[in-house]
């Protein structure tokens, strides 16, 4: 049977937050009889109260909250993260799954006023980043079910583990608030510690004949090398890769539960693509001599966690991507075996921009691996009758658009195999044989891809129309163009600050008074955008004056000189921007090595 939380470790599902001038008090209001939690607004210290007492005569502000996400300590103050709005995203095996609609940060920083001026300034810079953190997309949680683990790993939990609080059962890789829970852990506040994941939760229910089928798709984003599209590429020296996401497709039918897990992640060696105002910055391989060692570490970790591995590489064979493709193929040569395979499939060359049905060519190459490594299956008595013993790891450059199209194809094929096993499909039936069911499945994967893409790139996935409708559409191509331009803007002028906020939340940058935060004062988002807009205005003005002068050449030959002068000035500014593009971009400000 799949594990759920021990009732004695029940989390509070609804609370009241009292805002006093000197403290915040969190009071359970879901019928529980637990103690209230007091958090000092001076320094974030915590203690439990049997009753709420105010040390001032002022009436406190009171609001309902639905979870304590954690506390983040900065230089002089601490910051309380709570869920102020939630929505039910669906249910999984009878357990409601919620999505965070609104995350709010409450400062516990009254002690800052007694700090030195430089420290106040640094605290202000850090705390401003938390406003970005409040807008973190794709956060999900459950009060009584562990959604950080796949169905197979949940079933493998021992009896002792099932009695633990949810946060202690959780998989640290996918626990988004792992770092922020540390203060609550130190204070032994199990009833307040709500595990949160970043990813996606989609499900639908449909009928085929007499059978009602419940399909769920969960994405779990790894926090080890999390970040934004251009500021987190490749792997770190330990083999943790950017945009690593575990996707689990779960089918519940007539008491049977079938699960299939696949993963995506950036190419596992050190490489980067630093923004510089060009539409597609060049790829740079960092420490190429380390590539084989890093890749070996990455795949060793995957083997331990998932079993056999099939790496599907979708990048171009030629051009800038071709260099990465070659390095990837070479770096895994020494670890290839029957249990560790690498398959390259040049998605753009074979499928182009419209012929995605040609992914059947890829499926023919990997079908034997999928059949051999199977999927997880429980019968109506909760007994394991099938186990998944291998994983498909898919990547393109971003691990978004091409990857999502490919993973949806693999998910479709595995669903058909499962439904044939359970007697729903005949041998020649497919998902597309049932239009209503097919439409729901397409939307499931399209939304899944959009959620993952928004978290990493800031926009919905490209090529999403094929996943959603089964074909490319003119509107989909237009949307791709708009989303590509939006990504360009976000990558160059927004994501640096967002990356800093992520690093703070995940504990990848530990704040310290002694650390040099921004001694060189690199440009922030506003400075970068203003500089770029000024340069763009000067370029446009120069070309306008050049055209005006050209139109007057027939009256006065001197206007030809003025025209050349204005045109030359515009071209000089263009050259300066191109040469110094990185200076105009919004870059992460926290001083730390990129790997």
PDB file of N, CA and C in Angstrom, residues 501-595:
ATOM      1  N   UNK A 501      17.616  35.512  -6.083  1.00  0.00           N
ATOM      2  CA  UNK A 501      16.546  35.155  -5.143  1.00  0.00           C
ATOM      3  C   UNK A 501      16.487  33.648  -4.943  1.00  0.00           C
ATOM      4  N   UNK A 502      16.618  32.899  -6.030  1.00  0.00           N
ATOM      5  CA  UNK A 502      16.598  31.437  -5.938  1.00  0.00           C
ATOM      6  C   UNK A 502      17.765  30.936  -5.099  1.00  0.00           C
ATOM      7  N   UNK A 503      18.954  31.509  -5.323  1.00  0.00           N
ATOM      8  CA  UNK A 503      20.137  31.073  -4.569  1.00  0.00           C
ATOM      9  C   UNK A 503      19.991  31.349  -3.080  1.00  0.00           C
ATOM     10  N   UNK A 504      19.342  32.456  -2.730  1.00  0.00           N
ATOM     11  CA  UNK A 504      19.097  32.747  -1.319  1.00  0.00           C
ATOM     12  C   UNK A 504      18.139  31.736  -0.704  1.00  0.00           C
ATOM     13  N   UNK A 505      17.028  31.465  -1.397  1.00  0.00           N
ATOM     14  CA  UNK A 505      16.005  30.568  -0.864  1.00  0.00           C
ATOM     15  C   UNK A 505      16.531  29.148  -0.683  1.00  0.00           C
ATOM     16  N   UNK A 506      17.369  28.723  -1.593  1.00  0.00           N
ATOM     17  CA  UNK A 506      17.852  27.340  -1.551  1.00  0.00           C
ATOM     18  C   UNK A 506      19.105  27.161  -0.715  1.00  0.00           C
ATOM     19  N   UNK A 507      19.617  28.250  -0.156  1.00  0.00           N
ATOM     20  CA  UNK A 507      20.823  28.146   0.655  1.00  0.00           C
ATOM     21  C   UNK A 507      22.080  27.955  -0.170  1.00  0.00           C
ATOM     22  N   UNK A 508      22.003  28.249  -1.471  1.00  0.00           N
ATOM     23  CA  UNK A 508      23.193  28.136  -2.314  1.00  0.00           C
ATOM     24  C   UNK A 508      24.142  29.309  -2.072  1.00  0.00           C
ATOM     25  N   UNK A 509      23.595  30.392  -1.534  1.00  0.00           N
ATOM     26  CA  UNK A 509      24.418  31.510  -1.089  1.00  0.00           C
ATOM     27  C   UNK A 509      24.070  31.772   0.369  1.00  0.00           C
ATOM     28  N   UNK A 510      25.006  31.550   1.264  1.00  0.00           N
ATOM     29  CA  UNK A 510      24.773  31.749   2.695  1.00  0.00           C
ATOM     30  C   UNK A 510      25.221  33.162   3.051  1.00  0.00           C
ATOM     31  N   UNK A 511      24.294  33.954   3.555  1.00  0.00           N
ATOM     32  CA  UNK A 511      24.570  35.342   3.873  1.00  0.00           C
ATOM     33  C   UNK A 511      25.483  35.437   5.086  1.00  0.00           C
ATOM     34  N   UNK A 512      26.507  36.291   4.997  1.00  0.00           N
ATOM     35  CA  UNK A 512      27.434  36.502   6.097  1.00  0.00           C
ATOM     36  C   UNK A 512      27.895  37.954   6.088  1.00  0.00           C
ATOM     37  N   UNK A 513      28.059  38.544   7.263  1.00  0.00           N
ATOM     38  CA  UNK A 513      28.492  39.935   7.350  1.00  0.00           C
ATOM     39  C   UNK A 513      29.859  40.110   6.725  1.00  0.00           C
ATOM     40  N   UNK A 514      30.709  39.109   6.849  1.00  0.00           N
ATOM     41  CA  UNK A 514      32.091  39.225   6.390  1.00  0.00           C
ATOM     42  C   UNK A 514      32.237  39.045   4.891  1.00  0.00           C
ATOM     43  N   UNK A 515      31.179  38.565   4.239  1.00  0.00           N
ATOM     44  CA  UNK A 515      31.306  38.293   2.804  1.00  0.00           C
ATOM     45  C   UNK A 515      31.152  39.569   2.001  1.00  0.00           C
ATOM     46  N   UNK A 516      31.852  39.627   0.905  1.00  0.00           N
ATOM     47  CA  UNK A 516      31.755  40.779   0.006  1.00  0.00           C
ATOM     48  C   UNK A 516      30.528  40.590  -0.863  1.00  0.00           C
ATOM     49  N   UNK A 517      29.480  41.375  -0.617  1.00  0.00           N
ATOM     50  CA  UNK A 517      28.220  41.175  -1.326  1.00  0.00           C
ATOM     51  C   UNK A 517      28.254  41.774  -2.705  1.00  0.00           C
ATOM     52  N   UNK A 518      28.633  43.016  -2.788  1.00  0.00           N
ATOM     53  CA  UNK A 518      28.595  43.685  -4.095  1.00  0.00           C
ATOM     54  C   UNK A 518      29.618  44.799  -4.128  1.00  0.00           C
ATOM     55  N   UNK A 519      30.876  44.474  -3.857  1.00  0.00           N
ATOM     56  CA  UNK A 519      31.899  45.503  -3.734  1.00  0.00           C
ATOM     57  C   UNK A 519      32.115  46.270  -5.018  1.00  0.00           C
ATOM     58  N   UNK A 520      31.883  45.605  -6.131  1.00  0.00           N
ATOM     59  CA  UNK A 520      32.080  46.260  -7.416  1.00  0.00           C
ATOM     60  C   UNK A 520      30.808  46.878  -7.953  1.00  0.00           C
ATOM     61  N   UNK A 521      29.733  46.741  -7.177  1.00  0.00           N
ATOM     62  CA  UNK A 521      28.448  47.330  -7.534  1.00  0.00           C
ATOM     63  C   UNK A 521      28.037  47.048  -8.969  1.00  0.00           C
ATOM     64  N   UNK A 522      27.888  45.812  -9.368  1.00  0.00           N
ATOM     65  CA  UNK A 522      27.414  45.519 -10.706  1.00  0.00           C
ATOM     66  C   UNK A 522      26.015  46.067 -10.892  1.00  0.00           C
ATOM     67  N   UNK A 523      25.645  46.278 -12.143  1.00  0.00           N
ATOM     68  CA  UNK A 523      24.340  46.852 -12.429  1.00  0.00           C
ATOM     69  C   UNK A 523      23.213  45.950 -11.979  1.00  0.00           C
ATOM     70  N   UNK A 524      22.196  46.547 -11.421  1.00  0.00           N
ATOM     71  CA  UNK A 524      20.969  45.838 -11.124  1.00  0.00           C
ATOM     72  C   UNK A 524      20.068  45.868 -12.335  1.00  0.00           C
ATOM     73  N   UNK A 525      18.861  45.306 -12.174  1.00  0.00           N
ATOM     74  CA  UNK A 525      17.919  45.202 -13.284  1.00  0.00           C
ATOM     75  C   UNK A 525      17.559  46.569 -13.845  1.00  0.00           C
ATOM     76  N   UNK A 526      17.244  47.534 -12.961  1.00  0.00           N
ATOM     77  CA  UNK A 526      16.808  48.847 -13.434  1.00  0.00           C
ATOM     78  C   UNK A 526      17.920  49.534 -14.208  1.00  0.00           C
ATOM     79  N   UNK A 527      19.168  49.517 -13.638  1.00  0.00           N
ATOM     80  CA  UNK A 527      20.288  50.151 -14.318  1.00  0.00           C
ATOM     81  C   UNK A 527      20.511  49.556 -15.693  1.00  0.00           C
ATOM     82  N   UNK A 528      20.442  48.217 -15.776  1.00  0.00           N
ATOM     83  CA  UNK A 528      20.689  47.545 -17.050  1.00  0.00           C
ATOM     84  C   UNK A 528      19.650  47.929 -18.094  1.00  0.00           C
ATOM     85  N   UNK A 529      18.377  47.935 -17.696  1.00  0.00           N
ATOM     86  CA  UNK A 529      17.313  48.265 -18.643  1.00  0.00           C
ATOM     87  C   UNK A 529      17.412  49.709 -19.088  1.00  0.00           C
ATOM     88  N   UNK A 530      17.690  50.625 -18.130  1.00  0.00           N
ATOM     89  CA  UNK A 530      17.805  52.043 -18.486  1.00  0.00           C
ATOM     90  C   UNK A 530      18.950  52.246 -19.458  1.00  0.00           C
ATOM     91  N   UNK A 531      20.111  51.622 -19.209  1.00  0.00           N
ATOM     92  CA  UNK A 531      21.267  51.756 -20.095  1.00  0.00           C
ATOM     93  C   UNK A 531      20.934  51.255 -21.489  1.00  0.00           C
ATOM     94  N   UNK A 532      20.262  50.114 -21.583  1.00  0.00           N
ATOM     95  CA  UNK A 532      19.930  49.555 -22.881  1.00  0.00           C
ATOM     96  C   UNK A 532      18.937  50.450 -23.620  1.00  0.00           C
ATOM     97  N   UNK A 533      17.936  50.962 -22.892  1.00  0.00           N
ATOM     98  CA  UNK A 533      16.947  51.821 -23.536  1.00  0.00           C
ATOM     99  C   UNK A 533      17.586  53.107 -24.049  1.00  0.00           C
ATOM    100  N   UNK A 534      18.523  53.666 -23.277  1.00  0.00           N
ATOM    101  CA  UNK A 534      19.214  54.870 -23.714  1.00  0.00           C
ATOM    102  C   UNK A 534      20.010  54.604 -24.980  1.00  0.00           C
ATOM    103  N   UNK A 535      20.725  53.475 -24.997  1.00  0.00           N
ATOM    104  CA  UNK A 535      21.503  53.128 -26.187  1.00  0.00           C
ATOM    105  C   UNK A 535      20.592  52.923 -27.397  1.00  0.00           C
ATOM    106  N   UNK A 536      19.458  52.252 -27.185  1.00  0.00           N
ATOM    107  CA  UNK A 536      18.519  52.019 -28.279  1.00  0.00           C
ATOM    108  C   UNK A 536      17.936  53.327 -28.796  1.00  0.00           C
ATOM    109  N   UNK A 537      17.624  54.255 -27.862  1.00  0.00           N
ATOM    110  CA  UNK A 537      17.081  55.554 -28.268  1.00  0.00           C
ATOM    111  C   UNK A 537      18.095  56.338 -29.092  1.00  0.00           C
ATOM    112  N   UNK A 538      19.369  56.291 -28.700  1.00  0.00           N
ATOM    113  CA  UNK A 538      20.410  56.993 -29.454  1.00  0.00           C
ATOM    114  C   UNK A 538      20.597  56.400 -30.850  1.00  0.00           C
ATOM    115  N   UNK A 539      20.519  55.078 -30.939  1.00  0.00           N
ATOM    116  CA  UNK A 539      20.656  54.420 -32.247  1.00  0.00           C
ATOM    117  C   UNK A 539      19.514  54.836 -33.174  1.00  0.00           C
ATOM    118  N   UNK A 540      18.287  54.793 -32.665  1.00  0.00           N
ATOM    119  CA  UNK A 540      17.129  55.163 -33.477  1.00  0.00           C
ATOM    120  C   UNK A 540      17.183  56.631 -33.871  1.00  0.00           C
ATOM    121  N   UNK A 541      17.584  57.490 -32.914  1.00  0.00           N
ATOM    122  CA  UNK A 541      17.680  58.917 -33.212  1.00  0.00           C
ATOM    123  C   UNK A 541      18.715  59.174 -34.299  1.00  0.00           C
ATOM    124  N   UNK A 542      19.826  58.485 -34.207  1.00  0.00           N
ATOM    125  CA  UNK A 542      20.862  58.655 -35.221  1.00  0.00           C
ATOM    126  C   UNK A 542      20.387  58.284 -36.610  1.00  0.00           C
ATOM    127  N   UNK A 543      19.685  57.149 -36.727  1.00  0.00           N
ATOM    128  CA  UNK A 543      19.189  56.733 -38.041  1.00  0.00           C
ATOM    129  C   UNK A 543      18.088  57.663 -38.554  1.00  0.00           C
ATOM    130  N   UNK A 544      17.251  58.190 -37.666  1.00  0.00           N
ATOM    131  CA  UNK A 544      16.211  59.140 -38.085  1.00  0.00           C
ATOM    132  C   UNK A 544      16.844  60.403 -38.641  1.00  0.00           C
ATOM    133  N   UNK A 545      17.827  60.966 -37.922  1.00  0.00           N
ATOM    134  CA  UNK A 545      18.493  62.169 -38.406  1.00  0.00           C
ATOM    135  C   UNK A 545      19.264  61.906 -39.695  1.00  0.00           C
ATOM    136  N   UNK A 546      19.828  60.688 -39.803  1.00  0.00           N
ATOM    137  CA  UNK A 546      20.540  60.345 -41.038  1.00  0.00           C
ATOM    138  C   UNK A 546      19.585  60.332 -42.228  1.00  0.00           C
ATOM    139  N   UNK A 547      18.385  59.768 -42.050  1.00  0.00           N
ATOM    140  CA  UNK A 547      17.397  59.733 -43.129  1.00  0.00           C
ATOM    141  C   UNK A 547      16.901  61.138 -43.468  1.00  0.00           C
ATOM    142  N   UNK A 548      16.699  61.963 -42.434  1.00  0.00           N
ATOM    143  CA  UNK A 548      16.251  63.342 -42.673  1.00  0.00           C
ATOM    144  C   UNK A 548      17.298  64.121 -43.462  1.00  0.00           C
ATOM    145  N   UNK A 549      18.559  63.910 -43.117  1.00  0.00           N
ATOM    146  CA  UNK A 549      19.633  64.601 -43.836  1.00  0.00           C
ATOM    147  C   UNK A 549      19.725  64.122 -45.279  1.00  0.00           C
ATOM    148  N   UNK A 550      19.548  62.833 -45.498  1.00  0.00           N
ATOM    149  CA  UNK A 550      19.608  62.296 -46.861  1.00  0.00           C
ATOM    150  C   UNK A 550      18.536  62.915 -47.741  1.00  0.00           C
ATOM    151  N   UNK A 551      17.359  63.137 -47.179  1.00  0.00           N
ATOM    152  CA  UNK A 551      16.255  63.696 -47.966  1.00  0.00           C
ATOM    153  C   UNK A 551      16.525  65.139 -48.374  1.00  0.00           C
ATOM    154  N   UNK A 552      17.464  65.813 -47.691  1.00  0.00           N
ATOM    155  CA  UNK A 552      17.758  67.220 -47.986  1.00  0.00           C
ATOM    156  C   UNK A 552      19.049  67.396 -48.773  1.00  0.00           C
ATOM    157  N   UNK A 553      19.658  66.260 -49.158  1.00  0.00           N
ATOM    158  CA  UNK A 553      20.924  66.348 -49.914  1.00  0.00           C
ATOM    159  C   UNK A 553      20.755  67.104 -51.221  1.00  0.00           C
ATOM    160  N   UNK A 554      19.602  66.953 -51.874  1.00  0.00           N
ATOM    161  CA  UNK A 554      19.403  67.600 -53.171  1.00  0.00           C
ATOM    162  C   UNK A 554      19.371  69.129 -53.056  1.00  0.00           C
ATOM    163  N   UNK A 555      19.137  69.648 -51.852  1.00  0.00           N
ATOM    164  CA  UNK A 555      19.130  71.091 -51.639  1.00  0.00           C
ATOM    165  C   UNK A 555      20.478  71.606 -51.163  1.00  0.00           C
ATOM    166  N   UNK A 556      21.219  70.735 -50.450  1.00  0.00           N
ATOM    167  CA  UNK A 556      22.500  71.173 -49.899  1.00  0.00           C
ATOM    168  C   UNK A 556      23.389  69.954 -49.734  1.00  0.00           C
ATOM    169  N   UNK A 557      24.515  69.920 -50.485  1.00  0.00           N
ATOM    170  CA  UNK A 557      25.398  68.758 -50.482  1.00  0.00           C
ATOM    171  C   UNK A 557      25.978  68.478 -49.102  1.00  0.00           C
ATOM    172  N   UNK A 558      26.022  69.537 -48.233  1.00  0.00           N
ATOM    173  CA  UNK A 558      26.551  69.331 -46.889  1.00  0.00           C
ATOM    174  C   UNK A 558      25.717  68.331 -46.082  1.00  0.00           C
ATOM    175  N   UNK A 559      24.450  68.184 -46.436  1.00  0.00           N
ATOM    176  CA  UNK A 559      23.593  67.256 -45.702  1.00  0.00           C
ATOM    177  C   UNK A 559      24.048  65.803 -45.886  1.00  0.00           C
ATOM    178  N   UNK A 560      24.772  65.536 -46.992  1.00  0.00           N
ATOM    179  CA  UNK A 560      25.328  64.191 -47.178  1.00  0.00           C
ATOM    180  C   UNK A 560      26.341  63.892 -46.089  1.00  0.00           C
ATOM    181  N   UNK A 561      27.161  64.911 -45.753  1.00  0.00           N
ATOM    182  CA  UNK A 561      28.133  64.740 -44.682  1.00  0.00           C
ATOM    183  C   UNK A 561      27.437  64.501 -43.342  1.00  0.00           C
ATOM    184  N   UNK A 562      26.371  65.316 -43.097  1.00  0.00           N
ATOM    185  CA  UNK A 562      25.632  65.136 -41.846  1.00  0.00           C
ATOM    186  C   UNK A 562      24.990  63.747 -41.781  1.00  0.00           C
ATOM    187  N   UNK A 563      24.488  63.305 -42.917  1.00  0.00           N
ATOM    188  CA  UNK A 563      23.867  61.977 -42.957  1.00  0.00           C
ATOM    189  C   UNK A 563      24.873  60.892 -42.610  1.00  0.00           C
ATOM    190  N   UNK A 564      26.057  60.965 -43.213  1.00  0.00           N
ATOM    191  CA  UNK A 564      27.100  59.985 -42.920  1.00  0.00           C
ATOM    192  C   UNK A 564      27.538  60.067 -41.458  1.00  0.00           C
ATOM    193  N   UNK A 565      27.553  61.299 -40.916  1.00  0.00           N
ATOM    194  CA  UNK A 565      27.952  61.476 -39.527  1.00  0.00           C
ATOM    195  C   UNK A 565      26.968  60.804 -38.572  1.00  0.00           C
ATOM    196  N   UNK A 566      25.654  61.055 -38.797  1.00  0.00           N
ATOM    197  CA  UNK A 566      24.633  60.435 -37.942  1.00  0.00           C
ATOM    198  C   UNK A 566      24.622  58.912 -38.086  1.00  0.00           C
ATOM    199  N   UNK A 567      24.753  58.442 -39.333  1.00  0.00           N
ATOM    200  CA  UNK A 567      24.773  56.990 -39.548  1.00  0.00           C
ATOM    201  C   UNK A 567      25.983  56.355 -38.873  1.00  0.00           C
ATOM    202  N   UNK A 568      27.134  57.037 -38.975  1.00  0.00           N
ATOM    203  CA  UNK A 568      28.340  56.522 -38.334  1.00  0.00           C
ATOM    204  C   UNK A 568      28.207  56.468 -36.830  1.00  0.00           C
ATOM    205  N   UNK A 569      27.558  57.506 -36.242  1.00  0.00           N
ATOM    206  CA  UNK A 569      27.348  57.529 -34.804  1.00  0.00           C
ATOM    207  C   UNK A 569      26.455  56.361 -34.366  1.00  0.00           C
ATOM    208  N   UNK A 570      25.404  56.119 -35.128  1.00  0.00           N
ATOM    209  CA  UNK A 570      24.495  55.009 -34.796  1.00  0.00           C
ATOM    210  C   UNK A 570      25.218  53.674 -34.865  1.00  0.00           C
ATOM    211  N   UNK A 571      26.011  53.495 -35.927  1.00  0.00           N
ATOM    212  CA  UNK A 571      26.740  52.234 -36.079  1.00  0.00           C
ATOM    213  C   UNK A 571      27.770  52.052 -34.969  1.00  0.00           C
ATOM    214  N   UNK A 572      28.376  53.178 -34.540  1.00  0.00           N
ATOM    215  CA  UNK A 572      29.363  53.094 -33.461  1.00  0.00           C
ATOM    216  C   UNK A 572      28.699  52.637 -32.155  1.00  0.00           C
ATOM    217  N   UNK A 573      27.489  53.163 -31.895  1.00  0.00           N
ATOM    218  CA  UNK A 573      26.772  52.755 -30.681  1.00  0.00           C
ATOM    219  C   UNK A 573      26.374  51.281 -30.774  1.00  0.00           C
ATOM    220  N   UNK A 574      25.925  50.854 -31.978  1.00  0.00           N
ATOM    221  CA  UNK A 574      25.591  49.443 -32.178  1.00  0.00           C
ATOM    222  C   UNK A 574      26.806  48.572 -31.892  1.00  0.00           C
ATOM    223  N   UNK A 575      27.967  48.990 -32.399  1.00  0.00           N
ATOM    224  CA  UNK A 575      29.181  48.227 -32.167  1.00  0.00           C
ATOM    225  C   UNK A 575      29.563  48.170 -30.701  1.00  0.00           C
ATOM    226  N   UNK A 576      29.375  49.301 -30.007  1.00  0.00           N
ATOM    227  CA  UNK A 576      29.694  49.332 -28.581  1.00  0.00           C
ATOM    228  C   UNK A 576      28.786  48.383 -27.795  1.00  0.00           C
ATOM    229  N   UNK A 577      27.473  48.427 -28.106  1.00  0.00           N
ATOM    230  CA  UNK A 577      26.533  47.549 -27.417  1.00  0.00           C
ATOM    231  C   UNK A 577      26.864  46.090 -27.689  1.00  0.00           C
ATOM    232  N   UNK A 578      27.206  45.793 -28.946  1.00  0.00           N
ATOM    233  CA  UNK A 578      27.526  44.409 -29.300  1.00  0.00           C
ATOM    234  C   UNK A 578      28.782  43.933 -28.580  1.00  0.00           C
ATOM    235  N   UNK A 579      29.792  44.819 -28.502  1.00  0.00           N
ATOM    236  CA  UNK A 579      31.051  44.450 -27.865  1.00  0.00           C
ATOM    237  C   UNK A 579      30.916  44.333 -26.356  1.00  0.00           C
ATOM    238  N   UNK A 580      30.090  45.201 -25.782  1.00  0.00           N
ATOM    239  CA  UNK A 580      29.947  45.248 -24.320  1.00  0.00           C
ATOM    240  C   UNK A 580      28.558  44.802 -23.876  1.00  0.00           C
ATOM    241  N   UNK A 581      27.981  43.857 -24.631  1.00  0.00           N
ATOM    242  CA  UNK A 581      26.609  43.432 -24.371  1.00  0.00           C
ATOM    243  C   UNK A 581      26.369  42.969 -22.958  1.00  0.00           C
ATOM    244  N   UNK A 582      27.344  42.268 -22.368  1.00  0.00           N
ATOM    245  CA  UNK A 582      27.138  41.714 -21.030  1.00  0.00           C
ATOM    246  C   UNK A 582      26.946  42.819 -19.984  1.00  0.00           C
ATOM    247  N   UNK A 583      27.528  44.008 -20.242  1.00  0.00           N
ATOM    248  CA  UNK A 583      27.402  45.105 -19.285  1.00  0.00           C
ATOM    249  C   UNK A 583      25.984  45.642 -19.222  1.00  0.00           C
ATOM    250  N   UNK A 584      25.195  45.408 -20.270  1.00  0.00           N
ATOM    251  CA  UNK A 584      23.826  45.913 -20.317  1.00  0.00           C
ATOM    252  C   UNK A 584      22.830  44.906 -19.748  1.00  0.00           C
ATOM    253  N   UNK A 585      23.287  43.729 -19.392  1.00  0.00           N
ATOM    254  CA  UNK A 585      22.376  42.670 -18.964  1.00  0.00           C
ATOM    255  C   UNK A 585      22.210  42.657 -17.448  1.00  0.00           C
ATOM    256  N   UNK A 586      21.075  42.137 -17.007  1.00  0.00           N
ATOM    257  CA  UNK A 586      20.799  41.960 -15.590  1.00  0.00           C
ATOM    258  C   UNK A 586      21.449  40.655 -15.145  1.00  0.00           C
ATOM    259  N   UNK A 587      22.581  40.780 -14.455  1.00  0.00           N
ATOM    260  CA  UNK A 587      23.359  39.617 -14.060  1.00  0.00           C
ATOM    261  C   UNK A 587      23.163  39.332 -12.573  1.00  0.00           C
ATOM    262  N   UNK A 588      23.359  38.087 -12.139  1.00  0.00           N
ATOM    263  CA  UNK A 588      23.316  37.804 -10.703  1.00  0.00           C
ATOM    264  C   UNK A 588      24.351  38.642  -9.971  1.00  0.00           C
ATOM    265  N   UNK A 589      23.995  39.152  -8.776  1.00  0.00           N
ATOM    266  CA  UNK A 589      24.872  40.060  -8.050  1.00  0.00           C
ATOM    267  C   UNK A 589      25.646  39.376  -6.936  1.00  0.00           C
ATOM    268  N   UNK A 590      25.200  38.224  -6.491  1.00  0.00           N
ATOM    269  CA  UNK A 590      25.877  37.556  -5.386  1.00  0.00           C
ATOM    270  C   UNK A 590      27.187  36.966  -5.872  1.00  0.00           C
ATOM    271  N   UNK A 591      28.265  37.259  -5.174  1.00  0.00           N
ATOM    272  CA  UNK A 591      29.586  36.823  -5.605  1.00  0.00           C
ATOM    273  C   UNK A 591      29.808  35.366  -5.221  1.00  0.00           C
ATOM    274  N   UNK A 592      29.846  34.519  -6.212  1.00  0.00           N
ATOM    275  CA  UNK A 592      30.094  33.097  -5.971  1.00  0.00           C
ATOM    276  C   UNK A 592      30.575  32.501  -7.288  1.00  0.00           C
ATOM    277  N   UNK A 593      31.369  31.469  -7.258  1.00  0.00           N
ATOM    278  CA  UNK A 593      31.778  30.823  -8.502  1.00  0.00           C
ATOM    279  C   UNK A 593      30.576  30.191  -9.184  1.00  0.00           C
ATOM    280  N   UNK A 594      30.562  30.167 -10.527  1.00  0.00           N
ATOM    281  CA  UNK A 594      29.407  29.619 -11.228  1.00  0.00           C
ATOM    282  C   UNK A 594      29.259  28.130 -11.077  1.00  0.00           C
ATOM    283  N   UNK A 595      30.282  27.397 -10.626  1.00  0.00           N
ATOM    284  CA  UNK A 595      30.170  25.934 -10.529  1.00  0.00           C
ATOM    285  C   UNK A 595      30.503  25.465  -9.130  1.00  0.00           C
TER     286      UNK A 595
END
